[in-house]
Amino acid sequence: MKLQMPQKCPYCGKDFAFETDRHLTDASFIDDPAKSWFFAVDALTCWHCKHVSIAIRDPKDNLLSFFPSNLNTDLPNEISKLSPRTCAVYLQVQAAQNFGLDNLRGAGLRIALEILVTDYLVKFKGMPELEVAKLSLSRRLYALKDWNSLASTIADIVRRFGNDEIHFFKDYCIDFLSAQEAFLSLCQVLAADIRHTHDDDDDGEPS
């Protein structure tokens, strides 16, 4: 699968735009006298944040690699602490989106959803891990509804989108940006729940 140039700067997350006066520094390397192996390294300066990214191209101008490849997740701190794996997977979702890997980002978003909901039920709500493991994702969302019906409703949008992405036939008309917005909203709702619970615990402590 051919990589595409990222659409977003991996440092500031804004649409890629390069400075016109010094946006490109091109260095070409040849492996042997026969010139059988060649690649070019481009140093790209973001117009917005001034950070430099590195792109490596082959002789046909195909992108081989790009560094750094991931954006910051900007997920709430409560989610980062509760579920580091969710953040790690969501970084991969962003990378897939940034490189135009449309067939991978939807499946990744569903994986991130399953990890997040599972960690919330097990680590935060105290459900037995073996009990949660026996539940399908839809049943886990049903269990989530007992504590937070809004979160369950939002999460189901992501679940339906993710299921469509990993199956040949699609049942729903949900686009990636809508599903991504729903996932980020879910993170905010669960983070607010965690903060509220911790605030209540602090209020109940004796002075």
Short mmCIF file of C-alpha atoms in Angstrom, two decimals, residues 36-196:
data_model
loop_
_atom_site.label_atom_id
_atom_site.label_comp_id
_atom_site.label_asym_id
_atom_site.label_seq_id
_atom_site.Cartn_x
_atom_site.Cartn_y
_atom_site.Cartn_z
CA SER A 36 21.22 0.84 -7.88
CA TRP A 37 19.86 2.24 -4.65
CA PHE A 38 18.67 5.79 -4.20
CA PHE A 39 16.47 7.75 -1.87
CA ALA A 40 15.89 11.41 -1.06
CA VAL A 41 15.45 12.99 2.35
CA ASP A 42 13.29 16.10 2.63
CA ALA A 43 13.28 18.37 5.69
CA LEU A 44 9.87 20.05 5.82
CA THR A 45 9.30 23.09 8.04
CA CYS A 46 5.71 23.61 9.21
CA TRP A 47 4.44 27.12 8.54
CA HIS A 48 2.43 27.16 11.77
CA CYS A 49 4.72 25.77 14.48
CA LYS A 50 8.13 25.90 12.71
CA HIS A 51 8.93 22.29 13.62
CA VAL A 52 10.76 20.19 11.04
CA SER A 53 9.47 16.84 9.80
CA ILE A 54 11.45 14.36 7.70
CA ALA A 55 10.12 12.65 4.57
CA ILE A 56 12.00 9.89 2.71
CA ARG A 57 11.17 9.28 -0.97
CA ASP A 58 12.23 6.77 -3.60
CA PRO A 59 13.33 7.70 -7.17
CA LYS A 60 9.70 7.62 -8.35
CA ASP A 61 8.80 10.16 -5.67
CA ASN A 62 6.87 7.60 -3.61
CA LEU A 63 6.84 8.29 0.10
CA LEU A 64 8.75 5.57 1.97
CA SER A 65 8.73 6.94 5.50
CA PHE A 66 7.81 10.02 7.48
CA PHE A 67 9.03 11.14 10.92
CA PRO A 68 7.47 11.72 13.34
CA SER A 69 4.52 9.64 12.23
CA ASN A 70 2.07 10.24 15.09
CA LEU A 71 0.03 13.20 16.25
CA ASN A 72 -0.61 14.02 19.88
CA THR A 73 -3.86 12.41 21.01
CA ASP A 74 -5.14 15.35 23.08
CA LEU A 75 -7.27 12.88 25.04
CA PRO A 76 -8.24 13.90 28.60
CA ASN A 77 -5.69 13.17 31.32
CA GLU A 78 -8.23 10.97 33.08
CA ILE A 79 -8.42 8.72 30.03
CA SER A 80 -4.64 8.62 29.66
CA LYS A 81 -4.30 7.44 33.25
CA LEU A 82 -7.21 5.01 33.12
CA SER A 83 -6.36 3.42 29.78
CA PRO A 84 -2.89 3.99 28.29
CA ARG A 85 -3.64 1.34 25.65
CA THR A 86 -6.57 3.39 24.40
CA CYS A 87 -4.24 6.35 23.84
CA ALA A 88 -1.67 4.15 22.10
CA VAL A 89 -4.25 2.71 19.71
CA TYR A 90 -5.82 6.10 19.05
CA LEU A 91 -2.38 7.42 18.06
CA GLN A 92 -2.27 4.66 15.45
CA VAL A 93 -5.75 5.66 14.26
CA GLN A 94 -4.54 9.23 13.80
CA ALA A 95 -1.45 8.03 11.96
CA ALA A 96 -3.60 5.91 9.62
CA GLN A 97 -5.83 8.90 8.95
CA ASN A 98 -2.87 11.19 8.41
CA PHE A 99 -1.26 8.85 5.89
CA GLY A 100 -4.49 8.16 4.01
CA LEU A 101 -4.81 4.54 5.22
CA ASP A 102 -8.60 4.71 5.15
CA ASN A 103 -9.11 0.95 5.41
CA LEU A 104 -7.29 0.76 8.74
CA ARG A 105 -8.49 3.78 10.68
CA GLY A 106 -12.05 2.53 11.20
CA ALA A 107 -10.95 -0.83 12.56
CA GLY A 108 -8.47 0.94 14.82
CA LEU A 109 -11.18 3.23 16.18
CA ARG A 110 -13.28 0.20 17.10
CA ILE A 111 -10.32 -1.39 18.88
CA ALA A 112 -9.73 1.83 20.83
CA LEU A 113 -13.42 1.87 21.79
CA GLU A 114 -13.35 -1.71 23.07
CA ILE A 115 -10.24 -1.11 25.15
CA LEU A 116 -11.60 2.13 26.60
CA VAL A 117 -14.98 0.68 27.58
CA THR A 118 -13.38 -2.44 29.03
CA ASP A 119 -10.90 -0.47 31.14
CA TYR A 120 -13.70 1.81 32.34
CA LEU A 121 -15.86 -1.13 33.43
CA VAL A 122 -13.04 -3.11 35.03
CA LYS A 123 -10.69 -0.48 36.45
CA PHE A 124 -13.15 2.28 37.31
CA LYS A 125 -16.46 0.53 37.94
CA GLY A 126 -14.93 -2.60 39.44
CA MET A 127 -16.63 -5.23 37.28
CA PRO A 128 -14.78 -8.58 37.40
CA GLU A 129 -12.44 -8.88 34.43
CA LEU A 130 -13.47 -12.48 33.70
CA GLU A 131 -17.12 -11.40 33.62
CA VAL A 132 -16.43 -8.53 31.22
CA ALA A 133 -14.29 -10.76 29.00
CA LYS A 134 -17.30 -12.98 28.28
CA LEU A 135 -19.35 -10.05 26.96
CA SER A 136 -19.45 -8.91 23.35
CA LEU A 137 -18.75 -5.24 22.75
CA SER A 138 -22.47 -4.49 22.39
CA ARG A 139 -23.12 -6.20 25.73
CA ARG A 140 -20.34 -4.18 27.33
CA LEU A 141 -22.03 -1.02 26.10
CA TYR A 142 -25.28 -2.30 27.60
CA ALA A 143 -23.44 -2.73 30.91
CA LEU A 144 -22.03 0.78 30.52
CA LYS A 145 -25.59 2.07 30.17
CA ASP A 146 -26.30 1.09 33.79
CA TRP A 147 -23.83 3.76 34.93
CA ASN A 148 -23.83 6.29 32.12
CA SER A 149 -26.57 6.15 29.48
CA LEU A 150 -25.13 9.11 27.53
CA ALA A 151 -21.75 7.42 27.24
CA SER A 152 -23.41 4.20 26.08
CA THR A 153 -25.39 6.02 23.38
CA ILE A 154 -22.31 7.85 22.07
CA ALA A 155 -20.17 4.70 22.17
CA ASP A 156 -22.72 2.80 20.10
CA ILE A 157 -22.16 5.23 17.21
CA VAL A 158 -18.47 4.30 17.20
CA ARG A 159 -19.28 0.59 17.52
CA ARG A 160 -21.64 0.63 14.52
CA PHE A 161 -19.09 2.52 12.42
CA GLY A 162 -16.29 0.16 13.44
CA ASN A 163 -18.36 -2.91 12.66
CA ASP A 164 -19.10 -1.55 9.20
CA GLU A 165 -15.41 -0.94 8.59
CA ILE A 166 -14.41 -4.54 9.30
CA HIS A 167 -17.25 -6.16 7.33
CA PHE A 168 -17.81 -6.35 3.59
CA PHE A 169 -21.42 -5.16 3.71
CA LYS A 170 -22.20 -1.92 5.51
CA ASP A 171 -25.39 -1.48 7.54
CA TYR A 172 -25.00 2.15 8.57
CA CYS A 173 -24.21 5.48 6.92
CA ILE A 174 -21.69 6.84 9.42
CA ASP A 175 -18.56 8.58 8.15
CA PHE A 176 -15.19 8.51 9.87
CA LEU A 177 -15.24 12.11 11.07
CA SER A 178 -18.63 11.59 12.75
CA ALA A 179 -17.38 8.41 14.42
CA GLN A 180 -14.16 10.12 15.50
CA GLU A 181 -16.13 13.02 16.97
CA ALA A 182 -18.31 10.52 18.84
CA PHE A 183 -15.22 8.75 20.21
CA LEU A 184 -13.70 12.02 21.44
CA SER A 185 -17.04 12.99 22.98
CA LEU A 186 -17.15 9.62 24.74
CA CYS A 187 -13.69 10.27 26.19
CA GLN A 188 -14.86 13.63 27.51
CA VAL A 189 -18.01 12.13 29.08
CA LEU A 190 -16.10 9.33 30.80
CA ALA A 191 -13.40 11.75 31.95
CA ALA A 192 -16.06 14.00 33.48
CA ASP A 193 -17.53 10.99 35.28
CA ILE A 194 -14.09 10.10 36.67
CA ARG A 195 -13.45 13.68 37.81
CA HIS A 196 -16.88 13.93 39.44
#
